[in-house]
Structures are given as C-alpha cells and as structure tokens.
Amino acid sequence: MHRYSFHLAYDGSQYFGWQVQPGLPTIQAVAESVLSRIQKAPVRIVASGRTDAGVHALAQVAACDLTVSIPPENLQKAMNRLLPKDIRVMAVARVPASFHPRFHARAKTYRYRIFRGQVCPPFDRNYVWHFPYPLDEHKATNAVPLFVGRHCFRAFAAADERYTAEADMCREVFSASLQRQGDELSYVIRGSGFLKHMVRNIVGALVEVGVGNASADDLRQMLASGTRHVGIRTAPPGGLALMDVEYAPEAFLPQDISGI
Amino acid sequence: MHRYSFHLAYDGSQYFGWQVQPGLPTIQAVAESVLSRIQKAPVRIVASGRTDAGVHALAQVAACDLTVSIPPENLQKAMNRLLPKDIRVMAVARVPASFHPRFHARAKTYRYRIFRGQVCPPFDRNYVWHFPYPLDEHKATNAVPLFVGRHCFRAFAAADERYTAEADMCREVFSASLQRQGDELSYVIRGSGFLKHMVRNIVGALVEVGVGNASADDLRQMLASGTRHVGIRTAPPGGLALMDVEYAPEAFLPQDISGI
C-alpha cells in the first residue's frame, strides 16, 4: 500500500458537502470514484474534516491508500483529467502510512466573505453572503476577539450537535479578524478545530451584534454557559471557504500507528 | 413612453448569449421577461451589442421603453428582485427617447483572461481560457500593437460573417495590451466596435504567434488581405468579458431621431 496526500480546491456550490451521502453528489464521492477508476478497485479517501453543502475549499487536505505506486505528479494529472473542473487537485505527495489528515491536523483556517454593497456582482454570488442591510461594523468587529482562546463552543455548534452530550466541545481559536476591503467584510479565523456550523454561527452571531439583536455580553454568556439564550442565524454556506490545514512536521514522519 | 438605460453585469456561463433565441435561455430573454412582468405588458430591450454564449459582461449597456414611469432606483430594485443572481442591474437611469445603446456607442472595452498555470483554480474555471501549454509570451505581446488602428478585420470575423459581402468590416482599435499578472495573461482591447468573434479570434491569433503556428507577418498579411491564409483558433468564450461601453455626452441629450 502507498499512501498519498492531496491538496484539493473545490467550488462547493454544486455539491452536498464533502461527505459521501447515498444518491447525492459530494466531493468525497466524486474524488473516490476518480481514484477508483485510476486504481481499478474501490478507494476510500479521508479528509481533514467535512465541509458542508455549498462550502468551498482552497486547500482541503485529504489522503488515500493505493495498491499501485504512481509518481505524485502523474497521479495529480490523472485525477485532474478525470475530475470535474469545479474540483482540482492542487498538489499530491507521498506520505507515510501513519499520516492521517484529520488526526494530525494542528490548525485550520477558514475565511468568511460578506458582501455589503447594494448589488452583489454576479461573479461573486456563490462565494459571499450578500448582506446589504444596516450593520454596525464597528460593534461587530469589537466582538471578534471574544471568541479567541480556549472555549466551549456548544452554543455555536449546529443544533443537532448542540443538544448531544458530546463531552468535548472545547476548541481553541488561535486568531480571528474581521476586515473591510472595498465592499466586502472578510472574516478569517484560525483554530485547533471547528464544530459543525461553528464558523457560520460565529459569523451569524457577529452579524446579530452589528444589527443590534445581540450584545457582546450575550455572546460572552453563551460561551460561558454553552446555551443559546439569544437566537443567532447561521450564516449561509456560500460565504465560507476552508483556506488552510496545518500539520506538525512529525505528521509526515513514519510512525507505528496506522490512522486510516 | 419613458426610456431607461441599464448597466448590466452578467455571468454568461449558463446562457446562450445575449440575443433572444427561441427555446434557449438568453440574457435578453430573461431581462425582457422580467421587464414585462414589471410593466405587465411585453417589453423589448436593446443592448450596445450582442455577446456570445458563455461570454460575460461587467457593464453591458441596454435600454428599453416603459409605459409606466418608475423612479430608476425602484426599477433597479424591482428588476434585481426578479432576475436570477447571475444577471444584475448595476445601475438604471432615465434617458431621452433618442438614446440608442448601439448606435450611440463610441467605444467598447473587452478583457480576455488566459490562465497559464498548470492547474486552473476551480473558481476561475468559467472565466478564463486555461492554456498551460508552452507559449512565447514575449512574441505574442510583440504582436499586440499590430491590431491597433483602423483596419479591415474581415479575416478575424466569425466564419459566417467573414464570407458575407458586408461592405464595412473596418473597425478602429484605439488601444490594446497583453499583460502578465501572476499566473494570468490579461488582454484588454478598446475599440470603436467589434465584429462577431473578433476579440476571440485576435486572442486566438496572438496565441498562435506565441505557440509558433503563425508569425506577426502572417497577421499583418491577414489584416491587409482580409483572408485567413493561416488557421487561427477562436479563443473559448469563457475568458471574454465586456468591460465598458462609452458614449458621447450628446447621446444623453434629447434629439429628434428615435433610435429604437
């Protein structure tokens, strides 16, 4: 067996997210079907994490095992020939059999784009949240640092996760910023890992603060209590993109454990 | 009757071009159906010129007559509410009944994007020509000024126009440039008007020069003779976008002639 890692970029607009779902087009299903054609036998691919329906990636990291040994650049070319143009393999590398794209990930960076102009340019329609309504951006920006640090993010997880008893909803946010660039508000968050809908709910919460539906104190309380006492919207998926997944160098050294 | 002008931006990927074609989705057909819903009676819309299937626009100019008088900003909002998100009305203005978006246009600017990297980012797939093959960009760039000035562009018109006897295939190119920006070659051309496929054929010709299939002298000869003695490809439509249409200020003054 030969393990390969991939950097994948995809436009998630036409997909029901990363994870295989019977009868629905997903990134994982398409990537696996292409790899299976190359190997002429079923192949499973594992990613650093799922992305939701409509969410994009500039550098998702994934890995698979192949029985055949193929030079990485040839594998990349073969995959890009077979993949639809909205999924691209940006890089391929041989990795030790112990490398695991999810377990070994140390940090992930997401970006969320909010378009503030009155008319959303047609070319950005699938890549931004069009929010032309009044918004106190200063207030929203001031609430950004609240989420930095180690917190229980239960109140910001998806509803179906929020009410489960999963022990550990603690995640560490290393940094976060919200910046105006022309007509766009760009939110970037880097952290140890993210719960389902967590980034979209944080963005939604910041917008509620900017709109005046919630205060910074409300958000502080939600982080402390783990319950949502104020309604917050989940920002739509199109504005979100996985920008980067980081690994410790040791992840690429041969080890005893086999992750996949 | 009240005449209105529009600045339209559209992602042409999903359309069979500007012009109405029975049974096919076109920008004009969609815009007319939306205006007809607003007026509750058929409306015809006239543009500065057609764009081909798959070609985009950042600022197409169009006009129509309405029996109802609507404040321009309300008309813009009503249209954007009814239009699909890949067509946007960026601006609306009241114009004199004499204003004609095609006859009064004095200059148009087009941009053509060529992506030179090995792997085309999924987000750009509909907006660039992915050309990762060897290309002498210096040679191609040197041929760019050949097309500037007043020329007969018959050899660079679409095949179905090229062999017709249309008297005037002379157009004036005011300026043109080809520039490298990162992995992208960006061609910008501004001229008095353009024949069908003219920009895509000029880009195709420049690429043939860069590839070594044609020389600058071949292009010079084609401009002089009006015949294509060397095959040139028509650059694919997705790379092309109409960027700007310019009018003399007089176009917006009331006149006696009624253009539409």
Tab-separated table of N, CA, C and O in Angstrom, chain B residues 48-163:
chain	number	residue	atom	x	y	z
B	48	SER	N	-26.057	47.377	-26.281
B	48	SER	CA	-24.991	48.009	-27.062
B	48	SER	C	-24.479	47.066	-28.139
B	48	SER	O	-23.859	47.495	-29.101
B	49	GLY	N	-24.732	45.776	-27.957
B	49	GLY	CA	-24.290	44.760	-28.904
B	49	GLY	C	-24.526	43.400	-28.292
B	49	GLY	O	-24.787	43.296	-27.087
B	50	ARG	N	-24.459	42.368	-29.125
B	50	ARG	CA	-24.653	41.016	-28.608
B	50	ARG	C	-23.389	40.546	-27.907
B	50	ARG	O	-22.293	40.976	-28.250
B	51	THR	N	-23.553	39.652	-26.970
B	51	THR	CA	-22.403	38.886	-26.502
B	51	THR	C	-22.716	37.426	-26.794
B	51	THR	O	-23.880	37.019	-26.765
B	52	ASP	N	-21.663	36.645	-27.113
B	52	ASP	CA	-21.842	35.235	-27.475
B	52	ASP	C	-22.153	34.373	-26.258
B	52	ASP	O	-21.946	34.793	-25.114
B	53	ALA	N	-22.597	33.173	-26.531
B	53	ALA	CA	-22.835	32.189	-25.477
B	53	ALA	C	-21.585	32.019	-24.628
B	53	ALA	O	-20.479	31.864	-25.162
B	54	GLY	N	-21.733	32.107	-23.314
B	54	GLY	CA	-20.604	31.887	-22.409
B	54	GLY	C	-19.771	33.123	-22.131
B	54	GLY	O	-18.897	33.105	-21.267
B	55	VAL	N	-20.028	34.219	-22.866
B	55	VAL	CA	-19.274	35.464	-22.663
B	55	VAL	C	-19.939	36.273	-21.549
B	55	VAL	O	-21.158	36.262	-21.401
B	56	HIS	N	-19.123	36.958	-20.765
B	56	HIS	CA	-19.609	37.698	-19.607
B	56	HIS	C	-19.650	39.204	-19.876
B	56	HIS	O	-19.094	39.683	-20.855
B	57	ALA	N	-20.287	39.921	-18.963
B	57	ALA	CA	-20.295	41.385	-19.047
B	57	ALA	C	-20.203	41.961	-17.658
B	57	ALA	O	-20.838	41.473	-16.720
B	58	LEU	N	-19.375	42.981	-17.510
B	58	LEU	CA	-19.334	43.723	-16.264
B	58	LEU	C	-20.165	44.977	-16.377
B	58	LEU	O	-20.681	45.470	-15.374
B	59	ALA	N	-20.300	45.489	-17.594
B	59	ALA	CA	-21.102	46.700	-17.775
B	59	ALA	C	-21.642	46.756	-19.199
B	59	ALA	O	-21.268	47.641	-19.960
B	60	GLN	N	-22.517	45.814	-19.517
B	60	GLN	CA	-23.287	45.902	-20.760
B	60	GLN	C	-24.267	47.066	-20.602
B	60	GLN	O	-24.780	47.283	-19.491
B	61	VAL	N	-24.477	47.821	-21.663
B	61	VAL	CA	-25.465	48.903	-21.611
B	61	VAL	C	-26.668	48.518	-22.468
B	61	VAL	O	-26.504	48.022	-23.587
B	62	ALA	N	-27.857	48.691	-21.917
B	62	ALA	CA	-29.078	48.351	-22.638
B	62	ALA	C	-30.121	49.412	-22.352
B	62	ALA	O	-29.956	50.230	-21.441
B	63	ALA	N	-31.186	49.402	-23.127
B	63	ALA	CA	-32.266	50.379	-22.913
B	63	ALA	C	-33.603	49.776	-23.294
B	63	ALA	O	-33.664	48.835	-24.081
B	64	CYS	N	-34.642	50.320	-22.694
B	64	CYS	CA	-35.998	49.896	-23.046
B	64	CYS	C	-36.958	51.055	-22.819
B	64	CYS	O	-36.630	52.032	-22.135
B	65	ASP	N	-38.129	50.946	-23.400
B	65	ASP	CA	-39.204	51.915	-23.174
B	65	ASP	C	-40.263	51.288	-22.289
B	65	ASP	O	-40.670	50.146	-22.514
B	66	LEU	N	-40.702	52.032	-21.295
B	66	LEU	CA	-41.792	51.565	-20.441
B	66	LEU	C	-42.935	52.566	-20.522
B	66	LEU	O	-42.704	53.771	-20.643
B	67	THR	N	-44.151	52.045	-20.444
B	67	THR	CA	-45.304	52.954	-20.429
B	67	THR	C	-45.459	53.586	-19.055
B	67	THR	O	-45.977	54.682	-18.919
B	68	VAL	N	-44.959	52.858	-18.027
B	68	VAL	CA	-45.052	53.368	-16.667
B	68	VAL	C	-43.809	54.172	-16.331
B	68	VAL	O	-42.726	53.891	-16.827
B	69	SER	N	-43.971	55.183	-15.490
B	69	SER	CA	-42.827	55.958	-15.036
B	69	SER	C	-42.451	55.478	-13.639
B	69	SER	O	-43.262	55.531	-12.712
B	70	ILE	N	-41.247	54.973	-13.510
B	70	ILE	CA	-40.795	54.400	-12.241
B	70	ILE	C	-39.495	55.081	-11.870
B	70	ILE	O	-38.618	55.237	-12.728
B	71	PRO	N	-39.324	55.513	-10.606
B	71	PRO	CA	-38.018	56.057	-10.220
B	71	PRO	C	-36.937	55.013	-10.520
B	71	PRO	O	-37.125	53.836	-10.210
B	72	PRO	N	-35.818	55.457	-11.141
B	72	PRO	CA	-34.793	54.499	-11.571
B	72	PRO	C	-34.350	53.535	-10.477
B	72	PRO	O	-34.196	52.334	-10.719
B	73	GLU	N	-34.165	54.051	-9.238
B	73	GLU	CA	-33.679	53.146	-8.179
B	73	GLU	C	-34.723	52.084	-7.833
B	73	GLU	O	-34.378	50.947	-7.487
B	74	ASN	N	-36.014	52.430	-7.972
B	74	ASN	CA	-37.063	51.433	-7.730
B	74	ASN	C	-37.089	50.381	-8.834
B	74	ASN	O	-37.274	49.195	-8.567
B	75	LEU	N	-36.889	50.860	-10.069
B	75	LEU	CA	-36.846	49.928	-11.204
B	75	LEU	C	-35.683	48.948	-11.028
B	75	LEU	O	-35.824	47.736	-11.228
B	76	GLN	N	-34.532	49.495	-10.611
B	76	GLN	CA	-33.358	48.644	-10.390
B	76	GLN	C	-33.655	47.568	-9.346
B	76	GLN	O	-33.371	46.391	-9.550
B	77	LYS	N	-34.243	47.992	-8.233
B	77	LYS	CA	-34.551	47.036	-7.157
B	77	LYS	C	-35.548	45.987	-7.614
B	77	LYS	O	-35.393	44.794	-7.342
B	78	ALA	N	-36.602	46.436	-8.315
B	78	ALA	CA	-37.628	45.501	-8.783
B	78	ALA	C	-37.014	44.468	-9.727
B	78	ALA	O	-37.311	43.278	-9.642
B	79	MET	N	-36.147	44.937	-10.626
B	79	MET	CA	-35.525	44.021	-11.580
B	79	MET	C	-34.625	43.016	-10.856
B	79	MET	O	-34.673	41.814	-11.125
B	80	ASN	N	-33.786	43.527	-9.936
B	80	ASN	CA	-32.864	42.622	-9.234
B	80	ASN	C	-33.601	41.609	-8.360
B	80	ASN	O	-33.101	40.519	-8.106
B	81	ARG	N	-34.800	41.978	-7.908
B	81	ARG	CA	-35.594	41.027	-7.132
B	81	ARG	C	-36.063	39.875	-8.026
B	81	ARG	O	-36.145	38.736	-7.575
B	82	LEU	N	-36.368	40.189	-9.286
B	82	LEU	CA	-36.941	39.181	-10.177
B	82	LEU	C	-35.893	38.440	-11.003
B	82	LEU	O	-36.124	37.310	-11.434
B	83	LEU	N	-34.742	39.066	-11.223
B	83	LEU	CA	-33.710	38.446	-12.058
B	83	LEU	C	-32.993	37.331	-11.310
B	83	LEU	O	-32.860	37.378	-10.085
B	84	PRO	N	-32.488	36.308	-12.037
B	84	PRO	CA	-31.610	35.326	-11.397
B	84	PRO	C	-30.313	36.013	-10.968
B	84	PRO	O	-29.950	37.068	-11.506
B	85	LYS	N	-29.618	35.419	-9.998
B	85	LYS	CA	-28.470	36.108	-9.406
B	85	LYS	C	-27.259	36.220	-10.330
B	85	LYS	O	-26.311	36.937	-10.005
B	86	ASP	N	-27.301	35.504	-11.466
B	86	ASP	CA	-26.175	35.640	-12.395
B	86	ASP	C	-26.382	36.784	-13.387
B	86	ASP	O	-25.550	37.011	-14.259
B	87	ILE	N	-27.486	37.513	-13.248
B	87	ILE	CA	-27.697	38.754	-14.011
B	87	ILE	C	-28.069	39.838	-13.004
B	87	ILE	O	-29.020	39.672	-12.242
B	88	ARG	N	-27.318	40.919	-12.998
B	88	ARG	CA	-27.589	42.018	-12.061
B	88	ARG	C	-27.675	43.345	-12.786
B	88	ARG	O	-26.898	43.616	-13.704
B	89	VAL	N	-28.623	44.151	-12.352
B	89	VAL	CA	-28.707	45.520	-12.834
B	89	VAL	C	-27.868	46.370	-11.893
B	89	VAL	O	-28.197	46.513	-10.713
B	90	MET	N	-26.759	46.891	-12.396
B	90	MET	CA	-25.840	47.656	-11.553
B	90	MET	C	-26.270	49.117	-11.454
B	90	MET	O	-25.950	49.788	-10.474
B	91	ALA	N	-26.985	49.606	-12.452
B	91	ALA	CA	-27.443	50.993	-12.438
B	91	ALA	C	-28.575	51.171	-13.444
B	91	ALA	O	-28.642	50.443	-14.435
B	92	VAL	N	-29.465	52.108	-13.160
B	92	VAL	CA	-30.561	52.474	-14.069
B	92	VAL	C	-30.597	53.990	-14.155
B	92	VAL	O	-30.344	54.671	-13.158
B	93	ALA	N	-30.892	54.504	-15.332
B	93	ALA	CA	-31.048	55.956	-15.485
B	93	ALA	C	-32.164	56.246	-16.480
B	93	ALA	O	-32.444	55.439	-17.358
B	94	ARG	N	-32.827	57.374	-16.299
B	94	ARG	CA	-33.752	57.859	-17.327
B	94	ARG	C	-32.910	58.464	-18.437
B	94	ARG	O	-31.956	59.196	-18.170
B	95	VAL	N	-33.258	58.158	-19.680
B	95	VAL	CA	-32.528	58.730	-20.813
B	95	VAL	C	-33.551	59.288	-21.805
B	95	VAL	O	-34.715	58.874	-21.798
B	96	PRO	N	-33.110	60.228	-22.677
B	96	PRO	CA	-34.038	60.772	-23.675
B	96	PRO	C	-34.516	59.665	-24.619
B	96	PRO	O	-33.809	58.667	-24.816
B	97	ALA	N	-35.665	59.873	-25.211
B	97	ALA	CA	-36.242	58.875	-26.119
B	97	ALA	C	-35.348	58.644	-27.332
B	97	ALA	O	-35.496	57.659	-28.043
B	98	SER	N	-34.383	59.550	-27.550
B	98	SER	CA	-33.492	59.406	-28.703
B	98	SER	C	-32.280	58.522	-28.395
B	98	SER	O	-31.558	58.119	-29.305
B	99	PHE	N	-32.055	58.244	-27.135
B	99	PHE	CA	-30.848	57.471	-26.778
B	99	PHE	C	-30.928	56.050	-27.320
B	99	PHE	O	-31.923	55.348	-27.127
B	100	HIS	N	-29.864	55.626	-27.995
B	100	HIS	CA	-29.803	54.253	-28.509
B	100	HIS	C	-28.484	53.602	-28.086
B	100	HIS	O	-27.412	54.083	-28.450
B	101	PRO	N	-28.561	52.501	-27.328
B	101	PRO	CA	-27.340	51.921	-26.766
B	101	PRO	C	-26.359	51.393	-27.815
B	101	PRO	O	-25.162	51.369	-27.553
B	102	ARG	N	-26.857	51.026	-29.005
B	102	ARG	CA	-25.913	50.537	-30.020
B	102	ARG	C	-25.433	51.685	-30.905
B	102	ARG	O	-24.227	51.895	-31.035
B	103	PHE	N	-26.361	52.437	-31.485
B	103	PHE	CA	-25.967	53.480	-32.439
B	103	PHE	C	-25.115	54.570	-31.802
B	103	PHE	O	-24.251	55.151	-32.451
B	104	HIS	N	-25.350	54.838	-30.550
B	104	HIS	CA	-24.627	55.932	-29.909
B	104	HIS	C	-23.331	55.515	-29.213
B	104	HIS	O	-22.612	56.359	-28.704
B	105	ALA	N	-23.061	54.228	-29.192
B	105	ALA	CA	-21.830	53.762	-28.532
B	105	ALA	C	-20.618	54.255	-29.309
B	105	ALA	O	-20.576	54.144	-30.534
B	106	ARG	N	-19.653	54.813	-28.614
B	106	ARG	CA	-18.463	55.365	-29.269
B	106	ARG	C	-17.251	54.437	-29.085
B	106	ARG	O	-16.326	54.441	-29.877
B	107	ALA	N	-17.247	53.698	-28.001
B	107	ALA	CA	-16.117	52.791	-27.755
B	107	ALA	C	-16.564	51.672	-26.818
B	107	ALA	O	-17.473	51.855	-25.999
B	108	LYS	N	-15.934	50.518	-27.022
B	108	LYS	CA	-16.182	49.383	-26.128
B	108	LYS	C	-14.847	48.825	-25.683
B	108	LYS	O	-13.869	48.844	-26.439
B	109	THR	N	-14.836	48.320	-24.453
B	109	THR	CA	-13.625	47.694	-23.952
B	109	THR	C	-13.937	46.257	-23.551
B	109	THR	O	-14.924	46.003	-22.843
B	110	TYR	N	-13.135	45.346	-24.046
B	110	TYR	CA	-13.244	43.936	-23.686
B	110	TYR	C	-11.972	43.489	-22.971
B	110	TYR	O	-10.882	44.001	-23.242
B	111	ARG	N	-12.134	42.506	-22.086
B	111	ARG	CA	-10.969	41.878	-21.464
B	111	ARG	C	-11.006	40.385	-21.756
B	111	ARG	O	-12.067	39.775	-21.733
B	112	TYR	N	-9.842	39.826	-22.026
B	112	TYR	CA	-9.757	38.374	-22.205
B	112	TYR	C	-8.701	37.815	-21.252
B	112	TYR	O	-7.561	38.286	-21.240
B	113	ARG	N	-9.096	36.825	-20.432
B	113	ARG	CA	-8.186	36.259	-19.431
B	113	ARG	C	-7.705	34.864	-19.853
B	113	ARG	O	-8.512	33.990	-20.147
B	114	ILE	N	-6.387	34.693	-19.838
B	114	ILE	CA	-5.776	33.387	-20.132
B	114	ILE	C	-5.058	32.921	-18.878
B	114	ILE	O	-4.207	33.649	-18.348
B	115	PHE	N	-5.405	31.743	-18.391
B	115	PHE	CA	-4.726	31.221	-17.193
B	115	PHE	C	-3.600	30.300	-17.618
B	115	PHE	O	-3.810	29.320	-18.330
B	116	ARG	N	-2.361	30.622	-17.163
B	116	ARG	CA	-1.164	29.937	-17.645
B	116	ARG	C	-0.659	28.867	-16.690
B	116	ARG	O	0.248	28.110	-17.027
B	117	GLY	N	-1.186	28.806	-15.464
B	117	GLY	CA	-0.712	27.812	-14.503
B	117	GLY	C	-1.108	26.401	-14.912
B	117	GLY	O	-1.976	26.213	-15.770
B	118	GLN	N	-0.467	25.406	-14.295
B	118	GLN	CA	-0.736	24.005	-14.642
B	118	GLN	C	-2.161	23.602	-14.239
B	118	GLN	O	-2.820	22.865	-14.956
B	119	VAL	N	-2.600	24.061	-13.064
B	119	VAL	CA	-3.921	23.658	-12.569
B	119	VAL	C	-4.800	24.905	-12.447
B	119	VAL	O	-4.455	25.853	-11.748
B	120	CYS	N	-5.923	24.882	-13.127
B	120	CYS	CA	-6.802	26.058	-13.117
B	120	CYS	C	-7.663	26.061	-11.851
B	120	CYS	O	-8.387	25.105	-11.585
B	121	PRO	N	-7.582	27.137	-11.041
B	121	PRO	CA	-8.399	27.199	-9.820
B	121	PRO	C	-9.882	27.000	-10.158
B	121	PRO	O	-10.376	27.584	-11.124
B	122	PRO	N	-10.584	26.177	-9.379
B	122	PRO	CA	-11.982	25.868	-9.710
B	122	PRO	C	-12.863	27.110	-9.788
B	122	PRO	O	-13.834	27.125	-10.541
B	123	PHE	N	-12.510	28.157	-9.049
B	123	PHE	CA	-13.343	29.360	-9.008
B	123	PHE	C	-13.218	30.195	-10.286
B	123	PHE	O	-14.043	31.057	-10.547
B	124	ASP	N	-12.164	29.949	-11.041
B	124	ASP	CA	-11.943	30.707	-12.275
B	124	ASP	C	-12.342	29.918	-13.516
B	124	ASP	O	-12.222	30.427	-14.629
B	125	ARG	N	-12.813	28.691	-13.331
B	125	ARG	CA	-12.965	27.797	-14.486
B	125	ARG	C	-13.844	28.342	-15.603
B	125	ARG	O	-13.611	28.057	-16.766
B	126	ASN	N	-14.834	29.161	-15.266
B	126	ASN	CA	-15.733	29.701	-16.298
B	126	ASN	C	-15.306	31.075	-16.802
B	126	ASN	O	-15.983	31.659	-17.641
B	127	TYR	N	-14.202	31.598	-16.253
B	127	TYR	CA	-13.844	32.994	-16.556
B	127	TYR	C	-12.491	33.151	-17.223
B	127	TYR	O	-12.029	34.274	-17.420
B	128	VAL	N	-11.827	32.031	-17.493
B	128	VAL	CA	-10.507	32.097	-18.129
B	128	VAL	C	-10.398	31.016	-19.203
B	128	VAL	O	-11.148	30.045	-19.197
B	129	TRP	N	-9.455	31.228	-20.107
B	129	TRP	CA	-9.028	30.160	-21.014
B	129	TRP	C	-7.825	29.519	-20.334
B	129	TRP	O	-6.814	30.185	-20.105
B	130	HIS	N	-7.950	28.258	-19.980
B	130	HIS	CA	-6.832	27.565	-19.350
B	130	HIS	C	-5.892	27.092	-20.451
B	130	HIS	O	-6.203	26.171	-21.205
B	131	PHE	N	-4.732	27.740	-20.522
B	131	PHE	CA	-3.761	27.417	-21.565
B	131	PHE	C	-2.395	27.204	-20.906
B	131	PHE	O	-1.570	28.122	-20.829
B	132	PRO	N	-2.161	25.982	-20.392
B	132	PRO	CA	-0.919	25.726	-19.653
B	132	PRO	C	0.231	25.290	-20.560
B	132	PRO	O	1.307	24.951	-20.073
B	133	TYR	N	0.015	25.314	-21.876
B	133	TYR	CA	0.995	24.778	-22.812
B	133	TYR	C	2.082	25.801	-23.110
B	133	TYR	O	1.902	26.992	-22.862
B	134	PRO	N	3.225	25.334	-23.662
B	134	PRO	CA	4.313	26.271	-23.965
B	134	PRO	C	3.839	27.397	-24.878
B	134	PRO	O	3.080	27.158	-25.819
B	135	LEU	N	4.259	28.614	-24.555
B	135	LEU	CA	3.799	29.801	-25.281
B	135	LEU	C	4.863	30.870	-25.101
B	135	LEU	O	5.240	31.185	-23.971
B	136	ASP	N	5.338	31.406	-26.208
B	136	ASP	CA	6.303	32.506	-26.135
B	136	ASP	C	5.511	33.796	-25.937
B	136	ASP	O	5.050	34.419	-26.888
B	137	GLU	N	5.383	34.174	-24.664
B	137	GLU	CA	4.520	35.323	-24.345
B	137	GLU	C	5.101	36.627	-24.877
B	137	GLU	O	4.368	37.566	-25.164
B	138	HIS	N	6.433	36.650	-24.980
B	138	HIS	CA	7.113	37.828	-25.496
B	138	HIS	C	6.708	38.059	-26.958
B	138	HIS	O	6.338	39.165	-27.347
B	139	LYS	N	6.748	36.982	-27.747
B	139	LYS	CA	6.341	37.065	-29.152
B	139	LYS	C	4.879	37.491	-29.279
B	139	LYS	O	4.530	38.331	-30.108
B	140	ALA	N	4.024	36.877	-28.463
B	140	ALA	CA	2.588	37.214	-28.512
B	140	ALA	C	2.390	38.689	-28.178
B	140	ALA	O	1.640	39.397	-28.851
B	141	THR	N	3.082	39.160	-27.134
B	141	THR	CA	2.952	40.547	-26.700
B	141	THR	C	3.420	41.512	-27.791
B	141	THR	O	2.815	42.558	-28.016
B	142	ASN	N	4.499	41.128	-28.474
B	142	ASN	CA	5.018	41.985	-29.543
B	142	ASN	C	4.029	42.141	-30.697
B	142	ASN	O	4.088	43.134	-31.430
B	143	ALA	N	3.145	41.155	-30.871
B	143	ALA	CA	2.182	41.214	-31.984
B	143	ALA	C	0.933	42.037	-31.636
B	143	ALA	O	0.140	42.354	-32.519
B	144	VAL	N	0.795	42.380	-30.355
B	144	VAL	CA	-0.426	43.077	-29.915
B	144	VAL	C	-0.663	44.400	-30.659
B	144	VAL	O	-1.787	44.665	-31.114
B	145	PRO	N	0.377	45.256	-30.847
B	145	PRO	CA	0.134	46.572	-31.469
B	145	PRO	C	-0.286	46.497	-32.937
B	145	PRO	O	-0.842	47.462	-33.463
B	146	LEU	N	-0.028	45.354	-33.586
B	146	LEU	CA	-0.439	45.165	-34.981
B	146	LEU	C	-1.894	45.519	-35.240
B	146	LEU	O	-2.266	45.991	-36.308
B	147	PHE	N	-2.739	45.216	-34.238
B	147	PHE	CA	-4.180	45.358	-34.427
B	147	PHE	C	-4.679	46.763	-34.101
B	147	PHE	O	-5.827	47.086	-34.348
B	148	VAL	N	-3.788	47.571	-33.512
B	148	VAL	CA	-4.211	48.918	-33.143
B	148	VAL	C	-4.304	49.783	-34.401
B	148	VAL	O	-3.486	49.668	-35.310
B	149	GLY	N	-5.327	50.608	-34.447
B	149	GLY	CA	-5.534	51.476	-35.607
B	149	GLY	C	-6.772	51.053	-36.383
B	149	GLY	O	-7.522	50.186	-35.934
B	150	ARG	N	-6.963	51.676	-37.538
B	150	ARG	CA	-8.133	51.368	-38.364
B	150	ARG	C	-7.749	50.281	-39.362
B	150	ARG	O	-6.822	50.418	-40.130
B	151	HIS	N	-8.460	49.155	-39.305
B	151	HIS	CA	-8.150	48.024	-40.184
B	151	HIS	C	-9.436	47.381	-40.668
B	151	HIS	O	-10.489	47.529	-40.038
B	152	CYS	N	-9.318	46.636	-41.760
B	152	CYS	CA	-10.397	45.739	-42.158
B	152	CYS	C	-10.179	44.426	-41.404
B	152	CYS	O	-9.153	43.769	-41.575
B	153	PHE	N	-11.135	44.066	-40.561
B	153	PHE	CA	-10.958	42.892	-39.706
B	153	PHE	C	-11.683	41.652	-40.247
B	153	PHE	O	-11.990	40.739	-39.483
B	154	ARG	N	-11.927	41.629	-41.564
B	154	ARG	CA	-12.651	40.506	-42.146
B	154	ARG	C	-12.017	39.155	-41.783
B	154	ARG	O	-12.721	38.211	-41.418
B	155	ALA	N	-10.686	39.076	-41.826
B	155	ALA	CA	-10.008	37.796	-41.551
B	155	ALA	C	-10.168	37.375	-40.090
B	155	ALA	O	-9.890	36.233	-39.738
B	156	PHE	N	-10.626	38.305	-39.247
B	156	PHE	CA	-10.772	37.999	-37.817
B	156	PHE	C	-12.231	37.971	-37.381
B	156	PHE	O	-12.524	37.906	-36.194
B	157	ALA	N	-13.130	38.017	-38.363
B	157	ALA	CA	-14.561	37.899	-38.048
B	157	ALA	C	-14.927	36.419	-37.989
B	157	ALA	O	-14.164	35.552	-38.423
B	158	ALA	N	-16.107	36.131	-37.448
B	158	ALA	CA	-16.603	34.756	-37.414
B	158	ALA	C	-16.772	34.251	-38.839
B	158	ALA	O	-17.025	35.030	-39.755
B	159	ALA	N	-16.613	32.944	-39.019
B	159	ALA	CA	-16.674	32.348	-40.350
B	159	ALA	C	-17.951	32.751	-41.081
B	159	ALA	O	-17.915	33.105	-42.263
B	160	ASP	N	-19.081	32.754	-40.376
B	160	ASP	CA	-20.346	33.052	-41.059
B	160	ASP	C	-20.442	34.513	-41.496
B	160	ASP	O	-21.222	34.846	-42.370
B	161	GLU	N	-19.655	35.396	-40.888
B	161	GLU	CA	-19.632	36.793	-41.323
B	161	GLU	C	-18.537	37.029	-42.359
B	161	GLU	O	-18.674	37.852	-43.249
B	162	ARG	N	-17.452	36.259	-42.191
B	162	ARG	CA	-16.248	36.509	-42.980
B	162	ARG	C	-16.521	36.391	-44.478
B	162	ARG	O	-15.952	37.098	-45.279
B	163	TYR	N	-17.401	35.425	-44.829
B	163	TYR	CA	-17.631	35.165	-46.244
B	163	TYR	C	-18.834	35.905	-46.796
B	163	TYR	O	-19.207	35.742	-47.931
